[in-house]
XYZ file of N, CA and C in Angstrom:
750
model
N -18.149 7.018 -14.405
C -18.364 8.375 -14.918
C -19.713 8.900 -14.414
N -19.577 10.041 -13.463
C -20.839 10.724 -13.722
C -21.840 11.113 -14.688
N -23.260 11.528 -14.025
C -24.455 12.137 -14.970
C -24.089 13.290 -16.078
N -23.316 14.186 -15.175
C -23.037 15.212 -16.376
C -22.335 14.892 -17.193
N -20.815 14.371 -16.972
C -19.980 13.874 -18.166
C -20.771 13.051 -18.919
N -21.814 12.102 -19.025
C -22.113 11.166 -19.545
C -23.170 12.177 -20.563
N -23.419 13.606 -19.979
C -24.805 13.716 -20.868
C -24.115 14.648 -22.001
N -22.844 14.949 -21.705
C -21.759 15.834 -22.150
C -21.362 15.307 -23.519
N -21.173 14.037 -23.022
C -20.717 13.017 -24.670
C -21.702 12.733 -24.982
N -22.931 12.281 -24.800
C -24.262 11.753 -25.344
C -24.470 13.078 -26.118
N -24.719 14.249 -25.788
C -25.043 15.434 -26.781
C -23.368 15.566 -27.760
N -22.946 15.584 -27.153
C -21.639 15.849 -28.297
C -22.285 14.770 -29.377
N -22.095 13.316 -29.247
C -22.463 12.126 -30.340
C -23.477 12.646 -31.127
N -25.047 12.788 -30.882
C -26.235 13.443 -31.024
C -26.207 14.488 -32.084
N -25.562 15.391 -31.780
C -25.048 16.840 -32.218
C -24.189 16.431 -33.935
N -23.361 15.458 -33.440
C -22.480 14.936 -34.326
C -22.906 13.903 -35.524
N -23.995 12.794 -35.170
C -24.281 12.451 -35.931
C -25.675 12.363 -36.100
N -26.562 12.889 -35.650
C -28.093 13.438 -35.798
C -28.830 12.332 -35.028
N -28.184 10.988 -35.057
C -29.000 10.016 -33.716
C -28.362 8.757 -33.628
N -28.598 8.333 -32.652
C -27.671 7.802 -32.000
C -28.298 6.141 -31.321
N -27.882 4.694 -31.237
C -28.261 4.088 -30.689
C -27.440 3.782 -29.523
N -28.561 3.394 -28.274
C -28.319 3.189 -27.073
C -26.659 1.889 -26.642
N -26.950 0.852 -27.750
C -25.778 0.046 -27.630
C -24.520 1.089 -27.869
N -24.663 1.834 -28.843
C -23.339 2.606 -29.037
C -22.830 3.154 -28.249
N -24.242 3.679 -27.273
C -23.228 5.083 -26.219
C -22.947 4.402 -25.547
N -23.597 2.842 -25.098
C -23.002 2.033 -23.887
C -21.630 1.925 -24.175
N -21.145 1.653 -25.247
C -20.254 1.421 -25.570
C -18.909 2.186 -25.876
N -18.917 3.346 -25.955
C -18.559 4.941 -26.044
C -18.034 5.162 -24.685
N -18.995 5.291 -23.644
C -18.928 5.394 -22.548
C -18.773 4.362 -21.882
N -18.597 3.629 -21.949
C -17.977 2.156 -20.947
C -19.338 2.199 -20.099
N -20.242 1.863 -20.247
C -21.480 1.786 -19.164
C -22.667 1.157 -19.703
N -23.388 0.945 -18.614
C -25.047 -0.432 -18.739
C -25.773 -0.098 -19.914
N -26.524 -0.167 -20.976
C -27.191 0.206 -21.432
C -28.897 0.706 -20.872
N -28.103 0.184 -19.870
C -29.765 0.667 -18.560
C -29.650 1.803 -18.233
N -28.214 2.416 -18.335
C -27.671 3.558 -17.459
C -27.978 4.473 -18.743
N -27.555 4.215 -19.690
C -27.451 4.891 -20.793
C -29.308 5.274 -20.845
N -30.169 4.323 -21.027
C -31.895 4.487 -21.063
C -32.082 5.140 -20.240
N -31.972 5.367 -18.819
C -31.975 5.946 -18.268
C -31.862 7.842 -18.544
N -30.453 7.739 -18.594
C -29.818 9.313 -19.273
C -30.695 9.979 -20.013
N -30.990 8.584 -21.490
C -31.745 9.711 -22.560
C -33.123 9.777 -22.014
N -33.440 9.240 -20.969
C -35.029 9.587 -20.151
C -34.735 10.897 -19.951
N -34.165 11.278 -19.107
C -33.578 12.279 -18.206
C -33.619 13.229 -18.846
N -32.828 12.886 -19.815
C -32.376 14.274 -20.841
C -33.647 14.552 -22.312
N -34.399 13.907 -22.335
C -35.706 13.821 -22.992
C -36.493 14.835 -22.366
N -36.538 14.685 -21.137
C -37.762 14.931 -20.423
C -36.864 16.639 -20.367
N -35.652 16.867 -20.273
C -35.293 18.454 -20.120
C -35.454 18.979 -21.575
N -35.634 18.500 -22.504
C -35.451 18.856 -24.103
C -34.713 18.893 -24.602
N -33.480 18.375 -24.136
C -32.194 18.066 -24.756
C -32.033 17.182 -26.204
N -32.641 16.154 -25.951
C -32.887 15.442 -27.605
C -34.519 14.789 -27.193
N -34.759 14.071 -28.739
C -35.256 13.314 -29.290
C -35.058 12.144 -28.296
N -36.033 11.290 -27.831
C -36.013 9.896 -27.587
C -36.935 9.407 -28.366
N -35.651 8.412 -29.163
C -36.501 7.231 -30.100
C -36.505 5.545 -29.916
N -37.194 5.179 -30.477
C -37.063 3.137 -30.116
C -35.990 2.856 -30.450
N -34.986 2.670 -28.995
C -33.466 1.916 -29.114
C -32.793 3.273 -29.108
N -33.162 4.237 -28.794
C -31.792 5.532 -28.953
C -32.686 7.014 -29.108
N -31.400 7.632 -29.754
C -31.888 8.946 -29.158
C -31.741 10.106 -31.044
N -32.271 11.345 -30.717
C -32.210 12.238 -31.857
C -32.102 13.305 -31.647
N -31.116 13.751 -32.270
C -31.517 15.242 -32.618
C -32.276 16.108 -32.702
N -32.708 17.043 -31.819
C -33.996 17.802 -31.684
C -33.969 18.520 -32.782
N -33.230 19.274 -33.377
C -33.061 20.112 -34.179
C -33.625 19.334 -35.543
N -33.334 17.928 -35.709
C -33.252 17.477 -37.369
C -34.929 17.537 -37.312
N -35.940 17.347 -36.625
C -37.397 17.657 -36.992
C -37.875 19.187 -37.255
N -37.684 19.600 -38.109
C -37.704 21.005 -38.463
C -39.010 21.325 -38.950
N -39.455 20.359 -39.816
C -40.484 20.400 -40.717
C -42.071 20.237 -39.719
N -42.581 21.241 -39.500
C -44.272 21.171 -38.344
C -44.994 20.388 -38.895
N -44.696 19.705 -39.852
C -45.994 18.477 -40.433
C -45.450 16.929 -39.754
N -43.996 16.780 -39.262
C -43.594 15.460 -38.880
C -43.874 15.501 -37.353
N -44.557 14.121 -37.618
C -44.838 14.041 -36.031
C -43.411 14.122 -34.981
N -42.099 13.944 -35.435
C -41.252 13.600 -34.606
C -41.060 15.321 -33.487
N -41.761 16.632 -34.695
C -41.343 17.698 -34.432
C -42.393 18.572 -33.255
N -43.578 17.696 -33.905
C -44.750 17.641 -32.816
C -44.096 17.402 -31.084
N -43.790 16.215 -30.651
C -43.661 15.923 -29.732
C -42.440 16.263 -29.466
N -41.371 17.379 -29.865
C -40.190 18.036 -29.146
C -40.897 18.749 -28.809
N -41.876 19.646 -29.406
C -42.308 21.237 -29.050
C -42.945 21.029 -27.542
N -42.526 22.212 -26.514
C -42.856 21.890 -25.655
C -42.662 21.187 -24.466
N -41.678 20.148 -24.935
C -41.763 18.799 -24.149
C -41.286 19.061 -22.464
N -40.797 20.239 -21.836
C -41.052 19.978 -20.618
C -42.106 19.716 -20.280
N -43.478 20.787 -20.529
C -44.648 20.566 -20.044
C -45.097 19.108 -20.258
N -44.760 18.458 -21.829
C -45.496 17.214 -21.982
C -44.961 16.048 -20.963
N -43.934 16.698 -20.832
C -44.003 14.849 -19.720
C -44.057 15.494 -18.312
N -44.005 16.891 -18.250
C -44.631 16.771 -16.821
C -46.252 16.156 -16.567
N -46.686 16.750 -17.867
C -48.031 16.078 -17.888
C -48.230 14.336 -18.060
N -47.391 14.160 -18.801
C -47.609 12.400 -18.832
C -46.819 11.775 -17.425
N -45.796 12.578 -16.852
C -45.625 11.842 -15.233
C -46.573 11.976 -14.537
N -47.767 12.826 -14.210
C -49.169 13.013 -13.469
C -49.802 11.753 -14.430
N -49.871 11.282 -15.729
C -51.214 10.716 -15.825
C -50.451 9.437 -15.883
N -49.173 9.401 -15.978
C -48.428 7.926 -15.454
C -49.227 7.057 -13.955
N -49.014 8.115 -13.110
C -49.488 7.284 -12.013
C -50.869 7.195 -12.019
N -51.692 7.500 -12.842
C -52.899 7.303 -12.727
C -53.558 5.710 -13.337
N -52.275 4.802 -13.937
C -52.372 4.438 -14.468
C -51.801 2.731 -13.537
N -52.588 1.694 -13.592
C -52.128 1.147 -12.179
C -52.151 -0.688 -12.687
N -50.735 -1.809 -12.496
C -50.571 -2.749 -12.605
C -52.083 -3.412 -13.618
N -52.257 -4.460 -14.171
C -53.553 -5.030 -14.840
C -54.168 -4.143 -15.841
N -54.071 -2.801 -15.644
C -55.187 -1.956 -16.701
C -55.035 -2.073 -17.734
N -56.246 -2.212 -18.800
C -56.264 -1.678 -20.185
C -56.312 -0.541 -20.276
N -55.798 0.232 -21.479
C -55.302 1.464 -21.682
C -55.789 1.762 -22.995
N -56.543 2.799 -23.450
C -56.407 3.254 -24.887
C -55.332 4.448 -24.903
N -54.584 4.505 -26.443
C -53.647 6.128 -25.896
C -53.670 6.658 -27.706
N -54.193 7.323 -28.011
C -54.928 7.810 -29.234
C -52.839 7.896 -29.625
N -53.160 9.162 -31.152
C -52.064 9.590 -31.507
C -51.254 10.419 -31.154
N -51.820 11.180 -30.385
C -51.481 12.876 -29.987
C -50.049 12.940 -29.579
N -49.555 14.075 -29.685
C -48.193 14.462 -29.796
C -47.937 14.067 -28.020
N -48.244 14.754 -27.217
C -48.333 14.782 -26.005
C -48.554 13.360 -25.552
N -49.739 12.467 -25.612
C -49.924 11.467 -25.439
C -49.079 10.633 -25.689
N -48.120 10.348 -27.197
C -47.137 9.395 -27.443
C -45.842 9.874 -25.980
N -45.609 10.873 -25.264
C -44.829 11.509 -24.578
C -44.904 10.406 -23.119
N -46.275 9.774 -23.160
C -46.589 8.967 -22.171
C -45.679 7.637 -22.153
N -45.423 6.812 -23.187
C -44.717 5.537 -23.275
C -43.383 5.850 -22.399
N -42.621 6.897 -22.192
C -41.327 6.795 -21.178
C -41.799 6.512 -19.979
N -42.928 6.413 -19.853
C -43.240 6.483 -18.489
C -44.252 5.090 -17.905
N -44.154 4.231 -19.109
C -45.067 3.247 -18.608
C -44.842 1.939 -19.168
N -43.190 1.986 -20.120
C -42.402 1.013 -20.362
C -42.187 -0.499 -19.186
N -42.358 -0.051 -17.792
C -41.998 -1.485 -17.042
C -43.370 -1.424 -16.340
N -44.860 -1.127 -16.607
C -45.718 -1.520 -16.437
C -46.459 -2.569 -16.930
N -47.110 -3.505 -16.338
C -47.337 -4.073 -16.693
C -49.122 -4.581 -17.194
N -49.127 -3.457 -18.124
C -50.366 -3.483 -18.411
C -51.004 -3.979 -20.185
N -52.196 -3.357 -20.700
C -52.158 -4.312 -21.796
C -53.047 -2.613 -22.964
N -52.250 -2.403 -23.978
C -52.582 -1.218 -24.344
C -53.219 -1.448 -26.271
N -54.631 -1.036 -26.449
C -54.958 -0.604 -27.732
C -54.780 0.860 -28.065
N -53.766 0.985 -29.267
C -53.749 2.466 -29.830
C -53.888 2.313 -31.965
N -53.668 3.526 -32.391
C -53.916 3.939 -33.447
C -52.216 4.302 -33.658
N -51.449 4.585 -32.769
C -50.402 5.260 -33.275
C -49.350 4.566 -33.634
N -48.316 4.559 -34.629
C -47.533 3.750 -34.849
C -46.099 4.042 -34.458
N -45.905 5.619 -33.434
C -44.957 5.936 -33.091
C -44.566 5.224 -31.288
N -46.278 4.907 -31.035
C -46.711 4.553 -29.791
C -46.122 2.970 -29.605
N -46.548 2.100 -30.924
C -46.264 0.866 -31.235
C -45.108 0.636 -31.290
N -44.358 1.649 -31.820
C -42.318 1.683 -32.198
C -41.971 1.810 -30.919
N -42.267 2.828 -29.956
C -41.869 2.932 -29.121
C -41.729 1.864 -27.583
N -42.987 1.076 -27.818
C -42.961 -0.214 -26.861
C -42.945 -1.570 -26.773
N -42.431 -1.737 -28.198
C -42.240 -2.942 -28.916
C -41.750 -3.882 -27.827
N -40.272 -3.178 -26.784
C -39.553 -3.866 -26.495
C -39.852 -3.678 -24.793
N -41.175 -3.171 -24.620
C -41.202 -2.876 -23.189
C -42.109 -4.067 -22.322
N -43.013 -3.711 -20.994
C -43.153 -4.923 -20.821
C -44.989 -4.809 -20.649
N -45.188 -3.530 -22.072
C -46.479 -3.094 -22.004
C -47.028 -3.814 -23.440
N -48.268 -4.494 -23.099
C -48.694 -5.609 -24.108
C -49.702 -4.637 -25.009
N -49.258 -4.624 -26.237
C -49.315 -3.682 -27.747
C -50.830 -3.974 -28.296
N -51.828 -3.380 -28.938
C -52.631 -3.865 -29.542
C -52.893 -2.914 -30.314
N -52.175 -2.938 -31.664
C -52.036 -1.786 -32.522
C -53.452 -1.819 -33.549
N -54.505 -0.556 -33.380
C -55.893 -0.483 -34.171
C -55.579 -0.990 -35.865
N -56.257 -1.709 -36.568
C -56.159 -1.963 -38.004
C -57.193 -1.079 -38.968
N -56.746 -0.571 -39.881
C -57.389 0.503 -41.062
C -56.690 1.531 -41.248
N -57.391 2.003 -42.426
C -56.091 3.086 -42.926
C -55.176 4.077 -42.409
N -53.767 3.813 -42.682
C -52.691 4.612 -42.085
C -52.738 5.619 -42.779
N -52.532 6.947 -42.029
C -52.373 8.514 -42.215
C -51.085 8.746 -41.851
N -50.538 9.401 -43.507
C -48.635 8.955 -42.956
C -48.326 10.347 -42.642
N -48.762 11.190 -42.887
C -48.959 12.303 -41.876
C -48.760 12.423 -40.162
N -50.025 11.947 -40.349
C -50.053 11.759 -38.565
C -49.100 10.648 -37.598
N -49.128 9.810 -38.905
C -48.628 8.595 -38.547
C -49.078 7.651 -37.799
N -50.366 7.125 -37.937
C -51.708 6.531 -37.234
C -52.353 6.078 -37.987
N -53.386 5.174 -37.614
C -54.399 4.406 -38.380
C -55.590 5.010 -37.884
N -56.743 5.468 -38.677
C -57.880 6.199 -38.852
C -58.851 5.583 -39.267
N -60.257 6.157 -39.696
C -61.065 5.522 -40.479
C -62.028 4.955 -40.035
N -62.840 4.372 -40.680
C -64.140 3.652 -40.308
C -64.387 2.133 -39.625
N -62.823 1.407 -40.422
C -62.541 0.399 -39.869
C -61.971 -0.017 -38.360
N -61.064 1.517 -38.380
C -60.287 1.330 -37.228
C -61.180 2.100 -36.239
N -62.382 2.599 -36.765
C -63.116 3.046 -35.144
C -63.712 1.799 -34.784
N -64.389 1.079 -35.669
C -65.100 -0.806 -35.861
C -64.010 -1.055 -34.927
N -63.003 -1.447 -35.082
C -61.651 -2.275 -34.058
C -61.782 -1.943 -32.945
N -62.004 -0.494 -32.664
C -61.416 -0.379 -31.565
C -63.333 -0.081 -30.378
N -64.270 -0.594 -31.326
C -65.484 -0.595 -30.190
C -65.462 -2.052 -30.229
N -64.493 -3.160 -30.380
C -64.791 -4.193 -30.015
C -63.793 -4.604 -28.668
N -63.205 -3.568 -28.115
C -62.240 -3.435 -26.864
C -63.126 -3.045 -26.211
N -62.690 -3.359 -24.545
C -63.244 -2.186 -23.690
C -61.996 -2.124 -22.641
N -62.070 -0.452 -22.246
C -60.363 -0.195 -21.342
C -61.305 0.138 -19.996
N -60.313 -0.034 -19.228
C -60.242 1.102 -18.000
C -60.421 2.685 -18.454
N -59.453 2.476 -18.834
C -58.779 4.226 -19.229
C -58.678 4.409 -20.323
N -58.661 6.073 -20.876
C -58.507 6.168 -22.334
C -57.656 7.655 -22.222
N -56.232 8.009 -22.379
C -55.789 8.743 -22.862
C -55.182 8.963 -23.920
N -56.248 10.553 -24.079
C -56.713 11.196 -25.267
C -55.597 12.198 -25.581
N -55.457 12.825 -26.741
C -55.249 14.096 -26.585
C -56.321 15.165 -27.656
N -56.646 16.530 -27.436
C -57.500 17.169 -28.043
C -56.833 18.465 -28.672
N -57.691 19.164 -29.670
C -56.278 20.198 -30.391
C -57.453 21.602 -29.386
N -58.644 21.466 -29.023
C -58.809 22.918 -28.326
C -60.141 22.195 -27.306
N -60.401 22.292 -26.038
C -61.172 22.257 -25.153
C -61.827 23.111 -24.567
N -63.050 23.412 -24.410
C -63.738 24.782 -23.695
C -64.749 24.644 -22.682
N -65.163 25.023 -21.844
C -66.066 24.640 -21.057
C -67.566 24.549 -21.094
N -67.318 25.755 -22.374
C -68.668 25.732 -22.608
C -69.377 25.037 -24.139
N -68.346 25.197 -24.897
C -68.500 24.588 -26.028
C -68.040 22.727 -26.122
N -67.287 22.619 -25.117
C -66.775 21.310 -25.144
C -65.633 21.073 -25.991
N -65.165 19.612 -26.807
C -64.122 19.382 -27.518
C -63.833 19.768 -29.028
N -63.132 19.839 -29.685
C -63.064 20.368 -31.030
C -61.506 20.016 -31.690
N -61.385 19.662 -32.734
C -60.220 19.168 -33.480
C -59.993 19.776 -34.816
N -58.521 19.406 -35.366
C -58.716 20.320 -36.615
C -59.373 18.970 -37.590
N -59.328 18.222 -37.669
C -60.099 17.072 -38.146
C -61.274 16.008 -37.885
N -62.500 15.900 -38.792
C -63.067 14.847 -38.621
C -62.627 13.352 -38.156
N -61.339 13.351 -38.828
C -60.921 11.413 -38.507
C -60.584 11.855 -37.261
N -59.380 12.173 -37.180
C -59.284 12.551 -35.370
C -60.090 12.751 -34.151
N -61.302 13.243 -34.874
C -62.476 13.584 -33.463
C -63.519 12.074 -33.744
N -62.931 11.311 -34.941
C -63.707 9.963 -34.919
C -63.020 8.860 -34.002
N -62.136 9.009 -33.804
C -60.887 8.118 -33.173
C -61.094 8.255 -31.423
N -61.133 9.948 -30.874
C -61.363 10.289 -30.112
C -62.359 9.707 -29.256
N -63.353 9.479 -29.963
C -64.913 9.544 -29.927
C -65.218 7.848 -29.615
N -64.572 7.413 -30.601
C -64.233 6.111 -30.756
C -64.031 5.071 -29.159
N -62.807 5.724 -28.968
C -62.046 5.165 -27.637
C -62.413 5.888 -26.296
N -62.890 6.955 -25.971
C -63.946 7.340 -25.094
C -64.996 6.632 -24.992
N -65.525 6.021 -26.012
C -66.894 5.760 -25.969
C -66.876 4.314 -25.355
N -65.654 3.478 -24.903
C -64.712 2.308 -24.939
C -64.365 2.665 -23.473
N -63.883 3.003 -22.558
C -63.483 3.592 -21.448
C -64.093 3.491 -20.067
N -63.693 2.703 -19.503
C -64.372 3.505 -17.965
C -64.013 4.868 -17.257
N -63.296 5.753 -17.818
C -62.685 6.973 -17.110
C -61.649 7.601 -18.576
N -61.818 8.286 -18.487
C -61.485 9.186 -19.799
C -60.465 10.406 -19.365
N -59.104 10.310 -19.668
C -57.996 11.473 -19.349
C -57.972 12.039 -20.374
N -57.915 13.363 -20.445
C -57.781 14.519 -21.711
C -56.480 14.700 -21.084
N -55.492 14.516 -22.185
C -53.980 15.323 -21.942
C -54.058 16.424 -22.517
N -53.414 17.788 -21.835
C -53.136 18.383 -22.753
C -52.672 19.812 -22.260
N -52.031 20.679 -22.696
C -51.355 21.712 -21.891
C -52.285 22.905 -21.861
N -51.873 23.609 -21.379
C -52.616 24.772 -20.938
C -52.727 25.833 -21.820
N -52.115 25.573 -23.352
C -52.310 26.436 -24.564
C -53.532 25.925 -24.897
N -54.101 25.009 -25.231
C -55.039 24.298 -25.549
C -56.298 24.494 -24.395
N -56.368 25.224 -23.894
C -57.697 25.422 -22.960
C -58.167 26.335 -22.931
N -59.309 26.274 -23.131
C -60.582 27.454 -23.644
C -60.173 27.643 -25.129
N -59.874 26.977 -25.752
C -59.851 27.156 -27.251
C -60.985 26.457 -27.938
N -61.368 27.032 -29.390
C -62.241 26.140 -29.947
C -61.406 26.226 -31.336
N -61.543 25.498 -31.746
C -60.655 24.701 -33.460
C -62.069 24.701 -34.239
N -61.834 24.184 -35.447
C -62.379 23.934 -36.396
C -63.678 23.014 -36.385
N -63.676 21.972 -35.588
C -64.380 20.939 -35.969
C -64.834 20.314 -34.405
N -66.214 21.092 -33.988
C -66.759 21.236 -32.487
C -67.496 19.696 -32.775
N -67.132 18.360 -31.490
C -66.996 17.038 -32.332
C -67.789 16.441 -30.390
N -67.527 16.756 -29.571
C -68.539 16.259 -28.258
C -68.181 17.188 -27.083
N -69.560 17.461 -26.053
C -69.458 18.317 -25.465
C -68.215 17.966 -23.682
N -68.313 18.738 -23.009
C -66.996 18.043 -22.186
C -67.262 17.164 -21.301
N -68.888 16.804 -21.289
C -68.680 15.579 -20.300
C -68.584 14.740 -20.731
N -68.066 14.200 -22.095
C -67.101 13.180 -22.391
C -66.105 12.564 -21.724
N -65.450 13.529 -21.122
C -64.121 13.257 -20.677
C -64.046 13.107 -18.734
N -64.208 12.384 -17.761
C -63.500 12.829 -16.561
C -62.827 13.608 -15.833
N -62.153 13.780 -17.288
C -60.374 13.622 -16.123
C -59.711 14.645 -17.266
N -58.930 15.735 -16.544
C -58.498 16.957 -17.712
C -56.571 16.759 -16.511
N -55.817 16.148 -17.457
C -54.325 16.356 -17.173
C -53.383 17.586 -17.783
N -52.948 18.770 -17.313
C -52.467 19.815 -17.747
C -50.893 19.917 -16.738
N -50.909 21.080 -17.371
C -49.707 21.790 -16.487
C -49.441 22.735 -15.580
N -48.753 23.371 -14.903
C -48.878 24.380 -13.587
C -49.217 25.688 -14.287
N -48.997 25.876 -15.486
C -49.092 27.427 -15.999
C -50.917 27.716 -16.518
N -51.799 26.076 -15.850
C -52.907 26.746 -16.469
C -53.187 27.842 -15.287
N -54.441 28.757 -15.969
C -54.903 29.809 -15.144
C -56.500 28.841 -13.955
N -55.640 28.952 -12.874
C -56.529 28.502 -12.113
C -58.070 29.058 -11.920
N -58.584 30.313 -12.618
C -59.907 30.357 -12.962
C -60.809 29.485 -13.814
N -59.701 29.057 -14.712
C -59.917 28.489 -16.483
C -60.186 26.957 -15.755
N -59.535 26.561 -14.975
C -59.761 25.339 -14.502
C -61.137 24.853 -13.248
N -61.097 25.962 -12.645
C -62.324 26.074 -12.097
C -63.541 25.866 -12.452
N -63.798 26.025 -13.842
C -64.953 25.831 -14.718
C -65.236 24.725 -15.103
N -63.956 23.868 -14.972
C -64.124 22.991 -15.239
C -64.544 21.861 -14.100
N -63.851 22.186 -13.334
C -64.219 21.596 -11.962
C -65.986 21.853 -11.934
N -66.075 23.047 -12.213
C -67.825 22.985 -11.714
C -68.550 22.691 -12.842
N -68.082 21.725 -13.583
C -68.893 20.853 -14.698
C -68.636 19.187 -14.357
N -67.580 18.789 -12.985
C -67.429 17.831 -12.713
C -66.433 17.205 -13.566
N -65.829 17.854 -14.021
C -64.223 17.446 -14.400
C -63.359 17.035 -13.258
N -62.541 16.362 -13.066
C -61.464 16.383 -12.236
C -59.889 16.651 -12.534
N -59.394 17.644 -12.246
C -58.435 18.202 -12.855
C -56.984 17.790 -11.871
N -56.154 17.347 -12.978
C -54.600 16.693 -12.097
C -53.645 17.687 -12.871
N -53.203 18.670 -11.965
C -51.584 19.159 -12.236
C -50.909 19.377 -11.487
């Protein structure tokens, strides 16, 4: 059976029963369950559903803007165009930090058969690579069931006793002149945290989020290296950044 028929019944199932595991559709459809992982990549990355650990969801059933699951539909072409650019930035042996961010969790489809070794805070990040061949080191201290992450004083302690290569971040507003800003203190502690941990620092984040300032102005932008966006930023807006010695990938 072809791609389309196959994505034809995968949304029919989806549609039908709000989510779906990967053994089933193998099974539905007479085909690999590789073929099937595959598909809901595919069809993830167009916004067709939800990809979850072992299967797939309903885009529609995250309705509610406080669940993270609803976070990381919004958008999601741009987000994994952005996490396929900071995929390859990302290379065999490395340690990795990858905070909570909606966008950032968008990264694990893309770095499942790498073979690298990753500390995070997020527990959607942790669900998601349980079974991959990326080695887990989930931060300890208090969980925010909100965000769905571990925060706090303890878990910034945890995570300055690592040191990465890389640290992708995500931020809620970036500016050139003001620097980074979040709608929260714990969040810009976490941030702050695993930057400070890093040899090279990726800011994910789309091009709504640039030149914005939020609530809570938390370090200025030469924190960061490395700014990963999308084609719709305004190539002036990025320029500024360049001439602060950013290096910008879209």
């Amino acid at each position: 059976m072809n791609f389309p028929n196959r994505k034809r019944i995968i949304l029919q199932t989806v549609e039908e029963k709000g989510s779906v595991e990967v053994k089933e559709l193998a099974e539905l459809i007479q085909t690999s369950e590789i073929t099937i992982r595959r598909d809901l990549t595919a069809m993830a990355a167009d916004g067709l559903i939800y990809r979850t650990h072992g299967g797939a969801m309903k885009v529609g059933l995250a309705i509610n803007p406080v669940q993270f699951a609803n976070k990381t539909a919004v958008n999601s072409e741009n987000k994994d165009y952005i996490c396929r650019l900071a995929a390859q930035e990302i290379n065999e042996g490395d340690i990795i930090f990858m905070d909570c961010g909606s966008t950032v969790f968008r990264l694990c489809q893309f770095i499942r058969n790498k073979r690298i070794q990753l500390i995070t805070n997020s527990l959607p990040v942790v669900n998601e690579l349980l079974d991959s061949e990326v080695k887990v080191n989930l931060v300890g201290g208090e969980v925010d069931s909100k965000r769905q992450a571990v925060h706090g004083l303890i878990a910034n302690e945890h995570v300055a006793r690592y040191r990465a290569h890389k640290a992708f971040l995500g931020v809620d507003g970036i500016s050139a002149q003001h620097g980074l800003s979040a709608h929260s203190e714990s969040e810009a502690g976490m941030t702050l945290a695993m930057a400070s941990q890093a040899d090279a620092v990726y800011m994910l984040c789309d091009s709504t989020k640039l030149e914005k300032d939020k609530y809570f102005h938390f370090a200025p932008l030469s924190l960061i290296q490395v700014i990963v966006t999308d084609q719709a930023a305004n190539p002036d807006v990025l320029e500024l950044y360049r001439e602060r010695g950013v290096r910008i990938v879209n």
